[in-house]
Amino acid sequence: MSVEHLPRKEVNVLKGHEGAVLAARFNGDGNYCLSCGKDRTIRLWNPHRGIHIKTYKSHGREVRDVHVTSDNSKLCSCGGDRQIFYWDVATGRVIRKFRGHDGEVNGVKFNEYSSVVVSAGYDQSLRAWDCRSHSTEPIQIIDTFADSVMSICLTKTEIIGGSVDGTVRTFDIRIGSEISDNLGQPVNCVSMSNDGNCILAGCLDSTLRLLDRSTGELLQEYKGHTNKSFKLDCCLTNTDAHVTGGSEDGFIYFWDLVDASVVSKFRAHNSVVTSVSYHPKENCMVTSSVDGTIRVWKT
Amino acid sequence: MESDEEDFVFYGTPIEREDDLLSRKKKAIAESSGQLRTLPAWKQEVRDEEGRRRFHGAFTGGYSAGYYNTVGSKEGWAPQSFKSSRKNRAEFKEQNILNFLDEDEKSVGYLIGGRGSGTTSQFDTFGFTAAEIARKQVEKEQKQRTKAMCLILVSLVHLAALFHLKPSIIPGPAPDEIVVPVTESVGVKLLLKMGWSRGRTIKDSHSDALYDARRQARRAFLAFSSDDPKVEVSESESVKGDIENFPEEPVNDDVQFSKSTPYGSFGIVMCDVYVLNPKQDLHGLGFDPYKHAPEFRENKRSRIANKSGLGFSSRDSLFGLKSGKAAPGFGIGALEELDAEDEDVYATGYEFEDAYVQEVEEPSTLRLENQTKKEKKDQGDLPGFRVASNSDYKMERFEAPLVPKDFVPRHEFSGPLDINRKTYEVTPPDAPPPEDGNLKLLIEGVANLVAKCGKLYEDLSKEKNQSNPLFSFLSGGTGHEYYARKLWEAQQKHNDQTSQQLNGKMPPSVKKLTAESRGQILGEKPLEKSSQIPSSSVASTDIQLQFNLTDTFTKSASFSQLTNVENPFKDDPAKQERFELFLKEKYKGGLRSASSSLASDMSEAARAQERLSFEAAAEAIEKARQGRGSKLLSPSSMDFIPGGVMQFTSSEVEPKKDLKAEDILRKKMYPKREEFQWRPSPLLCKRFDLIDPYMGKPPPVPRIRSKMDSLIFTSDSVKGIKVDDPETSKKEISSLPQSTNEDITKSITENKTEGDVKVENIERPVDLYKAIFSDDSEDEGGDSGIGRVDNQEKKAEVANTALSRLIAGDFLESLGKELGIGVPPDMPYATQKSKNIALQKELVNEDTRTDILKSQNNDEMSLNHDLPYDQQIAREDVPSKGDTIHGNMRESSNVNSKGNSTMNYRPDKSHEENIKDARKVKTPVTHRRDYNSSSSLEEEKNRKCSRHHRHKRRNEGSDSSGDDERDRQHSSRSKGRRKGSSREKSRSEKHSKHHKHRKHESPNRSSRYSNEKDNPHSKNEKRRRE
């Protein structure tokens, strides 16, 4: 994919959040996107048409992460109120709240079957919550992290968490092993490549690191942006050809996956770009920022 | 009750007596007015207090429809006489509340301040309260004082009227009143604050008395007035009257006030007293945005002053708040406490301060009064006053003290150093060193020391070594001259150095060097030269260029380094020449020319001085050269830079290399991959639709294989012995601090015993039994001598080795996994253990409770006699009881590793956590056992108790921790066995508990146990006899 195919044209600005937007995520098929922010709301958008569809209010504090099931029927969200909310998308009602984290919850994800919500918390733990039963207790608590767990990523068989202690830990359920890759720098964000072979870890030394999952080898480092104090997201493009991520100066960067050169950067927001999410199939991207906007980018 | 009922709506018809019905019906209805409500509204009737019907419809009036409830007079209404509105145009009639009050209400004083109304003096705004009266007394006095001033002001009033100014300057004695010492009501205070002055009415200024005053001043203004002055409501006429003779009696406050007060606040005329600091912002009352930043107040004031006059911005909106100004994360509820996480970490969302300031500077409303004010402001805030050119609010600022230009930041010590300097003002002559080499060395050493440490040292050593002939040079003996010379030299050198350091008068090269060396010390990286481009082709040309440069700089090949920069004496060419000569002599070897011919004209002292300075400079240069050389020697830079290149070239390549090296190093270090065992919960596996990798395996330990290994393949375990044995020797210092993790230790001890059991069953080492039981019998004899402890320990060691031999093998592996340390099966936890041990040993050694722990170890060992049962179970029930056994084994391995190898439970953190994990998994099992421990063999218990008792005795006094844990145990267990101190008891209970569990698990164990018990006992007996 050449540079021209990178989504660099702003097609929509989604406004509605008051205050910083902390995360914006495409849903499974990329037709919708979810955002959450400091105004304690979660919002559902159609980014392609720039329409605000629904607002989910129940959180008591800022909402830090949100994820939607693959069938788009349920949401999970987490935030500063130390709870994980399990929502019904259509009605906007909270089906369940999972309490138990001792600190703010930084990230949530559904597993493949939407039967488990795994959350990553400031209390240095990952917790898996059961959506199927009515148990309020977590299925499992993983507390081998030495510091706040910032981000989480699930595959069919693994739970991957990135922590401020500098490790990306992969918990393989199938094998029953924990693989800890110490990067030496606080990890802000972990995201998987689309082929599932690599982990992209955003570190607080203004570097994104690409790890080979099977060997733990550091494949590449992507630099140029600024990320020293905020939790910023990063991800790979849908073709895995480029790496993209926001910067604290409002820029969005695109790196070539292989040679780590900055192939494109442009100013997308007035303020810190907190989150980037790439469309699973098309060349489309949504970015969210502290300036309260979510922008949709296309080629 | 009745009154209650009156307010209720009743349903249904009340039963009434028939006889009363007719006569009282109406009255009853009237009395219980509540009943009216049962009727629909159109059926209800209004009655007076006697139950008479006073309101009638138009056609049902009859006689009683008199004036009672209508007009209020017998005559009824009189039609208003026609008035032509030709002359009297429709007037705007002012009404006040009195127009709508009835006589009785008026008499009651309804709504009229002060009369009959119950406000307290404090809230009685206009009331004629005692306070008010007292205040008025004061006012009267003030009136006298202010009269003169007011007269002046009156003239101003007229003037102001001329200019269509609101006569706000009417000389209410406001300033004086504010200081009135008598208490005032809140309302008055508020009004005063709002600009009201006493005696003025609170009314719109149109149509007020002031207007009349104006009219009186100039009739012409009447035409422009919006109100007709003639139309005065009656009550205000009195005021008008007052005001009309206002010029004559300008301070007629009292009269006016008293007249206006009867009508409450309604007749009072508003006057435009200029408020010094009107509240024009939208802040809450009393909120001062500049409370902590008076500078901004100044700022704002000046801005307003600039803007004053006509420049009213159109921005003044009541909703001047920018929406963004509300805290960006606005959603925090009022009840939620605002803590750190609510801070706007992004802080960039809104220009908070901007909005804030903008908002502040707007006057919220545009009013005519403002305009007048503004105009007045030009003249001054108050007539007769001017705005002060310098405000009180000015922050007092102090200039930073000026540092004199020649100031040297250096402290001069008036101590011995200075004295020394002066001591040898006269340069001692160059003296030949004494023949004795030792003496020479001594002299030089002393001289150096004295130079460094001061004269005091000389005196001291003189005093000390008075009798020592070697030190005679100090007091004028042999070598004194040499000493003097050396001392002088040393002092010069020393002073030079210090002065160089302090004054910064070093030659440039030296200076540069120090900066760099300091940088080196601090790990700084020199700035990269911008021209340097890391491409090889450019680099080569660069180097060539540098070569050329150095060629030009250098004077001779041997002094290639001695560039211009490094010429320390370039300001003095002659000296420089001498210096170079000196250098040549110094480094080229050969004989020195006795005295440099160049400096022949110099005095001896000057020459000596110069030589010292040369020496110093040469030294510095040498150092520089060395530093450079070493840099050049660094392999990476060697390739690019040949030896002769100037220093900065080397330094510019080097950092890059350093960075790279660092990078590489870091890359080598990170990412670091470690692999641990992690056990997903079965439910998680289920939810992920995966097969539990540990399915069917005992909860704590992953692999069954390990268990089998440990049981069968003793050959494996032999390897472990070697590792373990040395560690058993450390047992003496091992400690099981029974601190907070008491339960950990508990479970560990338990498990340990279990693990031990297995071992025994396999090998049955006799000495193990001996170790276990012999001391038992001994101690039962009541002997608690210390000498025995050693014996016991020895036994315990033996037992431990035996145990470890058996257990070490695969347990270690599993343990390693459990602890998160990748231990290859062959190389058991020994390494890891040793690590832990190494860390903890020190701690342990310092541990005052060492002996306690020791004894505890013994306890554990002694517990081994229980173990066979477990072992038995394990063997018998391997398939079915795999879980528990496995757990036991794992933990026993834990225990063993720790116990044998002086397991400290003062673990480093990760270790502890691992243990915690293990414990977490473990706890359910133990709990179960706890609860199950209902049946117990008394004899066992007793024996145990006694044994523990014994151990406890040893431990007594030093065992301080874990009380709570014991208490717990205590409470949870039967209290039948109380022996000795609670500590002992609890301890014994603990052990017995373990015991019990085991028993419970396998009923057949008990019989087994008895057999074996006998056996070991007999063995013990045997051993004793031996």
PDB file of N, CA, C and O in Angstrom, chain B residues 165-182:
ATOM      1  N   LEU B 165     -26.743  64.807  34.635  1.00  0.00           N
ATOM      2  CA  LEU B 165     -26.180  63.708  35.422  1.00  0.00           C
ATOM      3  C   LEU B 165     -27.201  63.302  36.435  1.00  0.00           C
ATOM      4  O   LEU B 165     -27.957  64.112  36.938  1.00  0.00           O
ATOM      5  N   LYS B 166     -27.193  62.088  36.693  1.00  0.00           N
ATOM      6  CA  LYS B 166     -28.000  61.675  37.822  1.00  0.00           C
ATOM      7  C   LYS B 166     -27.364  62.271  39.057  1.00  0.00           C
ATOM      8  O   LYS B 166     -26.150  62.140  39.251  1.00  0.00           O
ATOM      9  N   PRO B 167     -28.161  62.864  39.831  1.00  0.00           N
ATOM     10  CA  PRO B 167     -27.569  63.587  40.959  1.00  0.00           C
ATOM     11  C   PRO B 167     -27.133  62.627  42.042  1.00  0.00           C
ATOM     12  O   PRO B 167     -27.552  62.693  43.173  1.00  0.00           O
ATOM     13  N   SER B 168     -26.332  61.741  41.622  1.00  0.00           N
ATOM     14  CA  SER B 168     -25.935  60.721  42.572  1.00  0.00           C
ATOM     15  C   SER B 168     -25.034  61.273  43.635  1.00  0.00           C
ATOM     16  O   SER B 168     -24.737  60.622  44.611  1.00  0.00           O
ATOM     17  N   ILE B 169     -24.561  62.448  43.394  1.00  0.00           N
ATOM     18  CA  ILE B 169     -23.637  62.974  44.377  1.00  0.00           C
ATOM     19  C   ILE B 169     -24.354  63.668  45.493  1.00  0.00           C
ATOM     20  O   ILE B 169     -23.762  64.330  46.316  1.00  0.00           O
ATOM     21  N   ILE B 170     -25.630  63.504  45.490  1.00  0.00           N
ATOM     22  CA  ILE B 170     -26.364  64.162  46.565  1.00  0.00           C
ATOM     23  C   ILE B 170     -25.771  63.742  47.877  1.00  0.00           C
ATOM     24  O   ILE B 170     -25.540  62.550  48.118  1.00  0.00           O
ATOM     25  N   PRO B 171     -25.551  64.701  48.671  1.00  0.00           N
ATOM     26  CA  PRO B 171     -24.572  64.496  49.731  1.00  0.00           C
ATOM     27  C   PRO B 171     -25.080  63.697  50.898  1.00  0.00           C
ATOM     28  O   PRO B 171     -25.010  64.153  52.026  1.00  0.00           O
ATOM     29  N   GLY B 172     -25.591  62.578  50.619  1.00  0.00           N
ATOM     30  CA  GLY B 172     -25.911  61.716  51.751  1.00  0.00           C
ATOM     31  C   GLY B 172     -24.658  61.502  52.562  1.00  0.00           C
ATOM     32  O   GLY B 172     -23.586  61.333  51.997  1.00  0.00           O
ATOM     33  N   PRO B 173     -24.825  61.518  53.809  1.00  0.00           N
ATOM     34  CA  PRO B 173     -23.618  61.383  54.635  1.00  0.00           C
ATOM     35  C   PRO B 173     -23.138  59.949  54.675  1.00  0.00           C
ATOM     36  O   PRO B 173     -22.792  59.429  55.726  1.00  0.00           O
ATOM     37  N   ALA B 174     -23.179  59.358  53.527  1.00  0.00           N
ATOM     38  CA  ALA B 174     -22.885  57.938  53.486  1.00  0.00           C
ATOM     39  C   ALA B 174     -21.567  57.554  54.144  1.00  0.00           C
ATOM     40  O   ALA B 174     -21.540  56.626  54.946  1.00  0.00           O
ATOM     41  N   PRO B 175     -20.526  58.215  53.833  1.00  0.00           N
ATOM     42  CA  PRO B 175     -19.263  57.768  54.414  1.00  0.00           C
ATOM     43  C   PRO B 175     -19.310  57.767  55.926  1.00  0.00           C
ATOM     44  O   PRO B 175     -18.801  56.868  56.572  1.00  0.00           O
ATOM     45  N   ASP B 176     -19.964  58.743  56.454  1.00  0.00           N
ATOM     46  CA  ASP B 176     -20.021  58.800  57.906  1.00  0.00           C
ATOM     47  C   ASP B 176     -20.915  57.718  58.462  1.00  0.00           C
ATOM     48  O   ASP B 176     -20.634  57.119  59.492  1.00  0.00           O
ATOM     49  N   GLU B 177     -21.947  57.474  57.733  1.00  0.00           N
ATOM     50  CA  GLU B 177     -22.903  56.522  58.267  1.00  0.00           C
ATOM     51  C   GLU B 177     -22.336  55.133  58.323  1.00  0.00           C
ATOM     52  O   GLU B 177     -22.700  54.335  59.165  1.00  0.00           O
ATOM     53  N   ILE B 178     -21.527  54.912  57.374  1.00  0.00           N
ATOM     54  CA  ILE B 178     -20.984  53.565  57.344  1.00  0.00           C
ATOM     55  C   ILE B 178     -20.203  53.294  58.611  1.00  0.00           C
ATOM     56  O   ILE B 178     -20.140  52.182  59.104  1.00  0.00           O
ATOM     57  N   VAL B 179     -19.676  54.339  59.133  1.00  0.00           N
ATOM     58  CA  VAL B 179     -18.870  54.146  60.332  1.00  0.00           C
ATOM     59  C   VAL B 179     -19.677  54.241  61.597  1.00  0.00           C
ATOM     60  O   VAL B 179     -19.123  54.234  62.681  1.00  0.00           O
ATOM     61  N   VAL B 180     -20.962  54.341  61.414  1.00  0.00           N
ATOM     62  CA  VAL B 180     -21.770  54.493  62.617  1.00  0.00           C
ATOM     63  C   VAL B 180     -21.559  53.310  63.536  1.00  0.00           C
ATOM     64  O   VAL B 180     -21.610  52.169  63.110  1.00  0.00           O
ATOM     65  N   PRO B 181     -21.336  53.623  64.761  1.00  0.00           N
ATOM     66  CA  PRO B 181     -20.945  52.549  65.671  1.00  0.00           C
ATOM     67  C   PRO B 181     -22.094  51.681  66.120  1.00  0.00           C
ATOM     68  O   PRO B 181     -21.871  50.645  66.708  1.00  0.00           O
ATOM     69  N   VAL B 182     -23.282  52.103  65.859  1.00  0.00           N
ATOM     70  CA  VAL B 182     -24.401  51.323  66.370  1.00  0.00           C
ATOM     71  C   VAL B 182     -24.703  50.172  65.411  1.00  0.00           C
ATOM     72  O   VAL B 182     -24.488  50.268  64.213  1.00  0.00           O
TER      73      VAL B 182
END
